[in-house]
Coordinates of C-alpha atoms in Angstrom, one line a residue:
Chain A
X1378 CA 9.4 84.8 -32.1
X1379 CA 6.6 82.2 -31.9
X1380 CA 9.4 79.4 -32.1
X1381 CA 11.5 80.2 -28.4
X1382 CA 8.2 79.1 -26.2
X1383 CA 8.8 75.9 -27.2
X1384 CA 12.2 75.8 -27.6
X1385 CA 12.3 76.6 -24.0
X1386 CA 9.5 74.4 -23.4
X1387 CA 11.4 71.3 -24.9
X1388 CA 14.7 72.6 -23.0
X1389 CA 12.3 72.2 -19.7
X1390 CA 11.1 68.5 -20.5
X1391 CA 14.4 67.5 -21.2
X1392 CA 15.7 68.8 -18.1
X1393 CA 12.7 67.4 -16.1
X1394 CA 13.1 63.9 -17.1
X1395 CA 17.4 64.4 -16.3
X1396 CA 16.2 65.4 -13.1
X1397 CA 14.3 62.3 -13.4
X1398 CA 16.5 59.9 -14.5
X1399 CA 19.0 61.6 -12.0
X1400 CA 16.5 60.4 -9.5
X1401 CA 16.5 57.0 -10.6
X1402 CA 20.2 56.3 -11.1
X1403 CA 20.5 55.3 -7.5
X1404 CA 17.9 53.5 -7.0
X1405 CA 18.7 51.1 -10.7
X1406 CA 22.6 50.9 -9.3
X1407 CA 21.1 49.7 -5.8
X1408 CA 18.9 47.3 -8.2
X1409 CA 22.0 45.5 -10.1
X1410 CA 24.0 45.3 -6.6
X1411 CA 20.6 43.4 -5.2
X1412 CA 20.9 41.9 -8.4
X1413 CA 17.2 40.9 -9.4
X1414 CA 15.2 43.7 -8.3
X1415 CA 12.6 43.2 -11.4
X1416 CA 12.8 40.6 -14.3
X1417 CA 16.0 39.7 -14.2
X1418 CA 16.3 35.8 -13.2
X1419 CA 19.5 34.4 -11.3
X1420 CA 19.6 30.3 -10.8
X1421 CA 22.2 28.9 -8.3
X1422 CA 23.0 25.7 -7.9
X1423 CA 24.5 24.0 -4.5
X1424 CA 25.1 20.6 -4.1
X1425 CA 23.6 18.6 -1.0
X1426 CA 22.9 15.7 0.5
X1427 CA 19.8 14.1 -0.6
X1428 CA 18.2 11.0 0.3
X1429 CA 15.8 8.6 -2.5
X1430 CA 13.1 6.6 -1.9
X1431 CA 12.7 4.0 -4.1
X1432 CA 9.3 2.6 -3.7
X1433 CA 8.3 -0.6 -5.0
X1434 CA 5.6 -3.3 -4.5
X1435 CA 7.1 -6.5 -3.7
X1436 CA 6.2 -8.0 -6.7
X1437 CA 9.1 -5.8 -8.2
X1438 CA 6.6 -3.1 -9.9
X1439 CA 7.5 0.2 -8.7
X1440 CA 4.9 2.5 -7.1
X1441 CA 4.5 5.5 -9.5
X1442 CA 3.0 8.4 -8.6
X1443 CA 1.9 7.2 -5.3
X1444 CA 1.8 10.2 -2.6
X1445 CA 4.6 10.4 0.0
X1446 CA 4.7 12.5 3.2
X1447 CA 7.9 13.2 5.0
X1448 CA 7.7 13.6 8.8
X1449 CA 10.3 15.5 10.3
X1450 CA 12.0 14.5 13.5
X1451 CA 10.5 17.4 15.7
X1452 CA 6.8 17.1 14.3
X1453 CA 5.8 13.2 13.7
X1454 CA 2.1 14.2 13.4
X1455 CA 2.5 16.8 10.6
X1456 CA 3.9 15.9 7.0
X1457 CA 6.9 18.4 6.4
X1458 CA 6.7 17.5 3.3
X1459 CA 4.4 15.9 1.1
X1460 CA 4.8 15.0 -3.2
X1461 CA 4.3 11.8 -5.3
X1462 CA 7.2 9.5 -6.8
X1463 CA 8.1 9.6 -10.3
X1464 CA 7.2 6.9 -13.0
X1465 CA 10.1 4.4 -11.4
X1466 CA 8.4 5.0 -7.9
X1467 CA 11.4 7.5 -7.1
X1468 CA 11.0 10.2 -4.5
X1469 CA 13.8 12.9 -3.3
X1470 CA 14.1 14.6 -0.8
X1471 CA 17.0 16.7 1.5
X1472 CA 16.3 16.7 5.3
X1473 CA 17.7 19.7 6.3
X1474 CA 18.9 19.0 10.0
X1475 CA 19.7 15.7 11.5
X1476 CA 17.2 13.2 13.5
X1477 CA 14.8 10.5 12.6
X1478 CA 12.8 10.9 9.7
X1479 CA 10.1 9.4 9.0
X1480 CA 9.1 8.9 5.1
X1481 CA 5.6 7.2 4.4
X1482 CA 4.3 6.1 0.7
X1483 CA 1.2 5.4 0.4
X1484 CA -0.8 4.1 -2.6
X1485 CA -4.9 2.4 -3.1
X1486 CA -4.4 1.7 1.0
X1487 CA -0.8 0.2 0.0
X1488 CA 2.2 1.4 1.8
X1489 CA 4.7 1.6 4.2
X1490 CA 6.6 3.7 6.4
X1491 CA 10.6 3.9 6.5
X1492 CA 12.5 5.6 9.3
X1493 CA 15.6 7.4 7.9
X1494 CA 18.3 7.7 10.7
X1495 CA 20.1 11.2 9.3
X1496 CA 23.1 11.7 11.1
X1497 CA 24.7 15.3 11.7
X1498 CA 27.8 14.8 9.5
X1499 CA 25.5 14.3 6.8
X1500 CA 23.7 17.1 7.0
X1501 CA 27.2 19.3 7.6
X1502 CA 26.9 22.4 4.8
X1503 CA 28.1 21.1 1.2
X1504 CA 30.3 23.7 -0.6
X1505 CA 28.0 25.6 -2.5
X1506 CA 29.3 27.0 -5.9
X1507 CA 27.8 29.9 -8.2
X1508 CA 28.6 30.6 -11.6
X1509 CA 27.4 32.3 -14.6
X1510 CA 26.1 29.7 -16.4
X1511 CA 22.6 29.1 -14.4
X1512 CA 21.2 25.5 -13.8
X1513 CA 18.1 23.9 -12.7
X1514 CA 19.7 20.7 -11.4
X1515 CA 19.6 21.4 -7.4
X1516 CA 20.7 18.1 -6.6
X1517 CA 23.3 15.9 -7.2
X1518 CA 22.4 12.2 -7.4
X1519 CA 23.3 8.9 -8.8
X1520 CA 20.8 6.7 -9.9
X1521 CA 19.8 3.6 -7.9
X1522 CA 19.1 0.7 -9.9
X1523 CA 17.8 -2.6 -8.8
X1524 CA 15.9 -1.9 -5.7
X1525 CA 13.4 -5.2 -5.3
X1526 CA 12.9 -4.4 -2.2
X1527 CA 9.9 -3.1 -0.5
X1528 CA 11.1 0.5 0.5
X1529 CA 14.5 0.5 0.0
X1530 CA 16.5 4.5 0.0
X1531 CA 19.9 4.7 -1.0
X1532 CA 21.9 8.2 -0.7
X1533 CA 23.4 9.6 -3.3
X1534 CA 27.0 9.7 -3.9
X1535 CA 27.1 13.5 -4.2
X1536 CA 30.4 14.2 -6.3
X1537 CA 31.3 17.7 -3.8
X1538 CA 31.3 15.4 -0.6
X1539 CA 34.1 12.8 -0.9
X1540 CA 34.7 10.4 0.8
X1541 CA 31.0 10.3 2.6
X1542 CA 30.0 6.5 3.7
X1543 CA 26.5 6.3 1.7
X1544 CA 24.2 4.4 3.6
X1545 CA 21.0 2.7 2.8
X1546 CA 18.3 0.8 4.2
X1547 CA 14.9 -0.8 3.6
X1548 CA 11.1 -0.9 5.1
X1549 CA 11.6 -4.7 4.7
X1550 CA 14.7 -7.5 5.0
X1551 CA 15.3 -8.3 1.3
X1552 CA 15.3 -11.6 0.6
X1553 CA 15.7 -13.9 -2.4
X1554 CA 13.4 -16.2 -4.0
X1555 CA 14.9 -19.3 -2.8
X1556 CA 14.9 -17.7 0.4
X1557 CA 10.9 -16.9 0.0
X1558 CA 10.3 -20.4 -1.6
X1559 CA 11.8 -22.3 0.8
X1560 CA 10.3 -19.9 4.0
X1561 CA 6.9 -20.8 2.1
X1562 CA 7.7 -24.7 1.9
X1563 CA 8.2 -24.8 5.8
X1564 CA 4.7 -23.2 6.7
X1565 CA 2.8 -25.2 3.7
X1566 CA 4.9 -28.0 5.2
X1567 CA 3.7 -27.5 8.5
X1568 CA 0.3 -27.4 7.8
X1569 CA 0.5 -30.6 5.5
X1570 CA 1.3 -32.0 9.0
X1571 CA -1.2 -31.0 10.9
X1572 CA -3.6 -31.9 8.3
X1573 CA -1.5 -35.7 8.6
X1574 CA -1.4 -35.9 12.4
X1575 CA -5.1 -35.2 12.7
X1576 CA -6.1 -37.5 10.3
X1577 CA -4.1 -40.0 11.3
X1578 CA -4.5 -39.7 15.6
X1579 CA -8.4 -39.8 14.6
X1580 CA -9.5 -42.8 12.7
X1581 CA -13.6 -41.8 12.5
X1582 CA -12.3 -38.7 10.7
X1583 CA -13.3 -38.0 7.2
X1584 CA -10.1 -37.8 5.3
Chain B
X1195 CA -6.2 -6.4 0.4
X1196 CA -4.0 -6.9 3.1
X1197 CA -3.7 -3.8 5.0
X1198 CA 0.0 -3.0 6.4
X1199 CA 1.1 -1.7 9.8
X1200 CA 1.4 2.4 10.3
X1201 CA -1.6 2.9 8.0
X1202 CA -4.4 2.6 10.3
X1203 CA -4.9 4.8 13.6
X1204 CA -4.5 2.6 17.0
X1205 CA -7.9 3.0 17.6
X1206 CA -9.1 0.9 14.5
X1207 CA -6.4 -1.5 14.8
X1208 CA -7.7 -1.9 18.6
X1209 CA -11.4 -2.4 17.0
X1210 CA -9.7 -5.1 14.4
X1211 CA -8.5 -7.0 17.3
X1212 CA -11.9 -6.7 19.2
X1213 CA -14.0 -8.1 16.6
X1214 CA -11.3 -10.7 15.4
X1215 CA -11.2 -12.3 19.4
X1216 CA -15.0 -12.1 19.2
X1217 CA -15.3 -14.1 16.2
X1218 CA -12.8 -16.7 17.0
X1219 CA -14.4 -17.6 20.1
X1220 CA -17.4 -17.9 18.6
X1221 CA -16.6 -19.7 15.7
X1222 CA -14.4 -22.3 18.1
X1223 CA -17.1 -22.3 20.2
X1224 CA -19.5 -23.6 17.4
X1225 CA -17.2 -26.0 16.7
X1226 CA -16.6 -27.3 20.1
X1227 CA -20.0 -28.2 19.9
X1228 CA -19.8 -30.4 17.0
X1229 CA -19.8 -34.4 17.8
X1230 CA -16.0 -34.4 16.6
X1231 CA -14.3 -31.2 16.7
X1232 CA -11.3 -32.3 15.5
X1233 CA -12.5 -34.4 12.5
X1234 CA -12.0 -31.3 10.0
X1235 CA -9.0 -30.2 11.6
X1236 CA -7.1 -31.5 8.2
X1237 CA -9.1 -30.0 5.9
X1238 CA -8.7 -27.0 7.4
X1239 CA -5.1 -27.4 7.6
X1240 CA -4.6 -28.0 3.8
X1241 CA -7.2 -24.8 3.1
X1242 CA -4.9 -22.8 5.6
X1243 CA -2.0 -24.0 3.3
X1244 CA -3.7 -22.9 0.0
X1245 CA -4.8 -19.5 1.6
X1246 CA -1.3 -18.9 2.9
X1247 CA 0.1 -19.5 -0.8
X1248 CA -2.8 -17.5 -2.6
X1249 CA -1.5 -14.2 -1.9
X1250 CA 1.6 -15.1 -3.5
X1251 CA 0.0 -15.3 -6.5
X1252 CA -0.1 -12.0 -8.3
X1253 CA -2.0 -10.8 -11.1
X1254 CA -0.5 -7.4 -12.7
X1255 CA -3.6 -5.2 -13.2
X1256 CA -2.8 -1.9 -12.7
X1257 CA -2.4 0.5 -10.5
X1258 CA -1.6 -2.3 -8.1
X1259 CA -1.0 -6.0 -8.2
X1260 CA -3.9 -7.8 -6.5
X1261 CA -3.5 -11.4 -5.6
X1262 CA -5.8 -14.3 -5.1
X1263 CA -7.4 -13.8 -1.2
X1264 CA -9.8 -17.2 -1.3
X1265 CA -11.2 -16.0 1.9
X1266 CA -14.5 -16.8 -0.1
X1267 CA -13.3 -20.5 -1.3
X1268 CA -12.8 -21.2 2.2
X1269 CA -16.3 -19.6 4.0
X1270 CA -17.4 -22.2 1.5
X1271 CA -15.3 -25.3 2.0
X1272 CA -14.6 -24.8 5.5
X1273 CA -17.6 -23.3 7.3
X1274 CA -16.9 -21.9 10.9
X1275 CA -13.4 -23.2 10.5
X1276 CA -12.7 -20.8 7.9
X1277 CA -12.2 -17.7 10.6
X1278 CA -9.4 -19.7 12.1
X1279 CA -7.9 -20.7 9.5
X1280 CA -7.8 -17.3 7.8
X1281 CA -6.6 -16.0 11.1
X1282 CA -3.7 -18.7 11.1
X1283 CA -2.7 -17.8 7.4
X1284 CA -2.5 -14.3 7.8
X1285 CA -0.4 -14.4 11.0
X1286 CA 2.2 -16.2 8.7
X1287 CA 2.0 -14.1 6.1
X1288 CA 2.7 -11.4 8.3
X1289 CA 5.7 -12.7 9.4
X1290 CA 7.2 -14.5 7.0
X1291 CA 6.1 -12.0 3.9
X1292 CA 5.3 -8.7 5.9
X1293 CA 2.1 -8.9 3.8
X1294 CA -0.1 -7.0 6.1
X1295 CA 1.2 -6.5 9.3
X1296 CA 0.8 -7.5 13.1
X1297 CA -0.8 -4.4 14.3
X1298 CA -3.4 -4.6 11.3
X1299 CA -3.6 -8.8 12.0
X1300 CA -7.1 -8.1 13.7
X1301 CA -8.5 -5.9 11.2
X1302 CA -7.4 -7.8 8.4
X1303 CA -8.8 -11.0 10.0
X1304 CA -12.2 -9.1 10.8
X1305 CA -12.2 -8.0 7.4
X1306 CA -11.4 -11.3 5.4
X1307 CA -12.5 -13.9 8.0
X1308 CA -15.9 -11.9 8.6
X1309 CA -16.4 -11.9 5.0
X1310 CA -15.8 -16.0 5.0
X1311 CA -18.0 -16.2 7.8
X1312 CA -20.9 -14.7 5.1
X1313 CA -19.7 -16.8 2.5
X1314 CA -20.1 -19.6 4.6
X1315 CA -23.9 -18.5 5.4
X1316 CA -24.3 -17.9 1.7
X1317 CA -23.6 -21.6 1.3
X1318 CA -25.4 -23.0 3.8
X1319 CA -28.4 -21.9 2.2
X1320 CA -28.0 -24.1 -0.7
X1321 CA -30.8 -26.7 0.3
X1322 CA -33.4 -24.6 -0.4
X1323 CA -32.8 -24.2 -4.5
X1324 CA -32.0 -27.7 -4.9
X1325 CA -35.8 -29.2 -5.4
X1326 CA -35.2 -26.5 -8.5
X1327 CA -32.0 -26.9 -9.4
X1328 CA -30.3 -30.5 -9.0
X1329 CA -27.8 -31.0 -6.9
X1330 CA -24.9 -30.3 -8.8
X1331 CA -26.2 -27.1 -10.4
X1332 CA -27.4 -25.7 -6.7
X1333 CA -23.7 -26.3 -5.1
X1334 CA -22.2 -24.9 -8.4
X1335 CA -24.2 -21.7 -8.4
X1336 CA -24.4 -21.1 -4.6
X1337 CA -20.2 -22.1 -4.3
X1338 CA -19.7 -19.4 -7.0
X1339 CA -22.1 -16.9 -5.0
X1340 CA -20.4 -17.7 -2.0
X1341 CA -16.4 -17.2 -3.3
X1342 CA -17.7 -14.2 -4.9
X1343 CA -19.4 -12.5 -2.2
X1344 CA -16.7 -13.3 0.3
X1345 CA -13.9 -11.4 -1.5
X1346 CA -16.8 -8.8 -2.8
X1347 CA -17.4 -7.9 0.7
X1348 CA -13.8 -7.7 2.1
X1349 CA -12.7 -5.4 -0.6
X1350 CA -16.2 -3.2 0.3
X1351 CA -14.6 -3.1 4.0
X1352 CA -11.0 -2.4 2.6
X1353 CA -12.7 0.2 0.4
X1354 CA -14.4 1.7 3.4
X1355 CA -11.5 2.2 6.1
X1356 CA -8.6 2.9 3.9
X1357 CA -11.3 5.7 2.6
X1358 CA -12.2 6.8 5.9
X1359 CA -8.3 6.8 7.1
X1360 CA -6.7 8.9 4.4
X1361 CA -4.3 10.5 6.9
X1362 CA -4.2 14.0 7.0
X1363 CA -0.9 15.4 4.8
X1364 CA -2.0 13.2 2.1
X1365 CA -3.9 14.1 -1.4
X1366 CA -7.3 12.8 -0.7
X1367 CA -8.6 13.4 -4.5
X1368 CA -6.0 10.8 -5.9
X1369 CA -5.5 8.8 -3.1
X1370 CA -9.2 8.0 -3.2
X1371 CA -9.2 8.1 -7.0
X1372 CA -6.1 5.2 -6.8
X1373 CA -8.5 3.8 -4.3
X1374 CA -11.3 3.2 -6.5
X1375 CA -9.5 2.1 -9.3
X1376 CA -7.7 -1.3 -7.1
X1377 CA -11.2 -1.7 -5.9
X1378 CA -12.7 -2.0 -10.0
X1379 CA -9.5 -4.4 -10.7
X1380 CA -10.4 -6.1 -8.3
X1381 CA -14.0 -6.9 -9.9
X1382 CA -11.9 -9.7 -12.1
X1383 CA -10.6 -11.3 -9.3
X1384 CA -14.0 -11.3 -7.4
X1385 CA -15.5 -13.6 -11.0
X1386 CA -12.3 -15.9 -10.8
X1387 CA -12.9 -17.1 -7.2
X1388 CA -16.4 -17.4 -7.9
X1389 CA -15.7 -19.6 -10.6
X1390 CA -12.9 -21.3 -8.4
X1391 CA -14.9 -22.2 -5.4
X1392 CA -17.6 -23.4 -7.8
X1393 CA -14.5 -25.7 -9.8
X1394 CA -13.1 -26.9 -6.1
X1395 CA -16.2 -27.9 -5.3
X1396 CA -17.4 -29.5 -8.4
X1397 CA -14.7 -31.4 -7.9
X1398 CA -15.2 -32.3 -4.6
X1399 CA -18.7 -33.6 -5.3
X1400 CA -18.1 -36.0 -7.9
X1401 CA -14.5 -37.1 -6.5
X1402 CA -14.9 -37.4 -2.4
X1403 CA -18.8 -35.8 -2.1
X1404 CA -18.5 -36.4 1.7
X1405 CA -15.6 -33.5 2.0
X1406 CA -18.8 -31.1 1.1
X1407 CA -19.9 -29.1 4.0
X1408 CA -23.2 -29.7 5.4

């Protein structure tokens, strides 16, 4: 006799929290159609185009963390981007429409400015591929090795675009160290001569 | 040291220039005055040379490479020649190296060739310790004041406008903080073209005393 409240009260409960659960049932399918409503975390990869900077001092030594602003074509005043390059004075970045853009590194009152020309084909919309397997890679690129230039950028040959002419370019004109030698040898040689010609044209000079 | 182009706003690079056409005509005007203007054309020359090659000499300490300037060596050796030649050797560094730039030509002239200019005036005060000193012990220990004051003070002017012209976009903490660290390696290079200018002119002295500025 004292038994049935309760029976009926646990017979209530339950039927609350169906009632409940009822509720809910929409709203979780809705939740695993928008696929991460709560904890759940999804990573997608595309690939893209992506241009690196390879910074470097001309000595060779790359600049490592040294700060970089990006400048997009539309706004040359404000940085749309700003970061610092990895240990090997690396820096990535994808432009996302096409233009001029402007890419300064800057280090101790060191740097220079590149101007990236970044045509529309480049830009054009990689496939982009999703799968089960997540991945934190975002971008696609090849390494770039031997830069000794200045600020040199070399696009990556992104393995979903085929047949895409990488181009590259540099802050400065590389040149060799013969080059550089014999470029120095010419001015040094010049002044040698003036120093000779004055010397020589005025005889109550010191030398 | 040498500032490159697209760093500084127009309106200091403007300022550079300013300053460096002010102190060119009146350092060739001081010269103009001299009995022979042209008689230390050669030694200026050569010193041009040597300042031209100097900042191809790098010395790894980190976070930058710094280089041997000699603006110092030359306020010394050279006098009021020393703002035209510095102003020579960084026009062909700028062209032939792009070390520094030709927008930033006047600033880096003011800012190296001004510093000469007080090396030079460092120098020229050397007569009055040498009743104390000796003569070879008043031009060693003024040339090495002189050398090391010349590049002292440029890298307090590089220190002050790349500070002051932090663009906007950029981190100022660790851009100043990378700032500050090239200026304290620098402090190594300031000692060795003390002791430089006082070797050069050591030498000078007891080989060919009559190359010793006046």
């Amino acid at each position: 006799m004292k038994g049935q409240p309760i029976i009926w009260q646990r017979i209530r409960w339950q039927r609350i929290r169906w009632q409940h659960l009822g509720a809910l049932l929409p709203l979780v399918l809705l939740g695993m159609a928008e696929r991460a409503i709560a904890h759940g975390v999804v990573l997608e990869y595309n690939a893209t185009q992506a241009y690196e900077v390879t910074a470097a001092y001309d000595t060779g030594t790359p600049m490592a963390e040294a700060q970089v602003a990006v400048f997009s074509p539309d706004n040359p005043s404000e940085p749309w981007m700003t970061g610092t390059t990895d240990a090997e004075g690396r820096f990535l970045f994808t432009p996302p429409s096409p233009g001029n853009w402007e890419v300064q590194v800057r280090q101790a009152g060191h740097g220079d400015l590149v101007v990236i020309a970044v045509e529309g084909e480049a830009i054009a919309a990689a496939p982009t591929a999703e799968s089960g397997s997540p991945s934190t890679e975002a971008t696609d690129t090849t390494d770039t090795p031997g830069v000794d230039t200045e600020t040199a950028m070399e696009s990556p040959a992104t393995t979903l675009t085929p047949g895409e002419s990488s181009n590259s370019g540099s802050s400065s004109p590389s040149i060799t160290g013969l080059q550089r030698g014999l470029m120095a040898g010419s001015v040094v040689w010049g002044f040698v001569g003036t120093a000779l010609f004055f010397s020589q044209r005025n005889p109550t000079t010191k030398r | 040291m040498h500032i490159p182009d697209g760093l500084l706003p127009p309106q200091v690079c403007v300022g550079g220039y300013a300053i460096t056409g002010l102190a060119t005509w009146y350092s060739l005007r001081q010269i103009n005055r001299r009995e022979d203007p042209s008689a230390e054309v050669p030694k200026a020359a050569l010193m041009t040379a040597a300042f031209f090659l100097a900042s191809s000499i790098h010395i790894p300490i980190p976070p930058a490479s710094v280089h041997l300037v000699l603006n110092g060596l030359l306020g010394v050796v050279l006098g009021y020649f020393a703002f035209p030649a510095i102003l020579i050797g960084l026009f062909f560094q700028a062209i032939m190296f792009q070390h520094g730039g030709l927008t930033t030509l006047g600033v880096n002239a003011a800012m190296m060739g001004g510093a000469a200019l007080l090396a030079s005036f460092i120098y020229s005060l050397h007569p009055i310790a040498k009743k104390w000193l000796g003569d070879r012990w008043t031009i060693l220990s003024f040339a090495f004041v002189g050398g090391a004051t010349g590049l002292c003070f440029s890298v307090l002017i590089f220190l002050g406008l790349v500070i002051t012209q932090i663009p906007a976009g950029f981190n100022a903490e660790a851009e100043r903080a990378a700032i500050y660290g090239l200026a304290i390696a620098h402090l190594p290079i300031i000692l060795l073209e003390g002791f430089f200018t006082a070797a050069i002119m050591l030498f000078f002295y007891r080989v060919k005393p009559e190359l010793l500025p006046d």
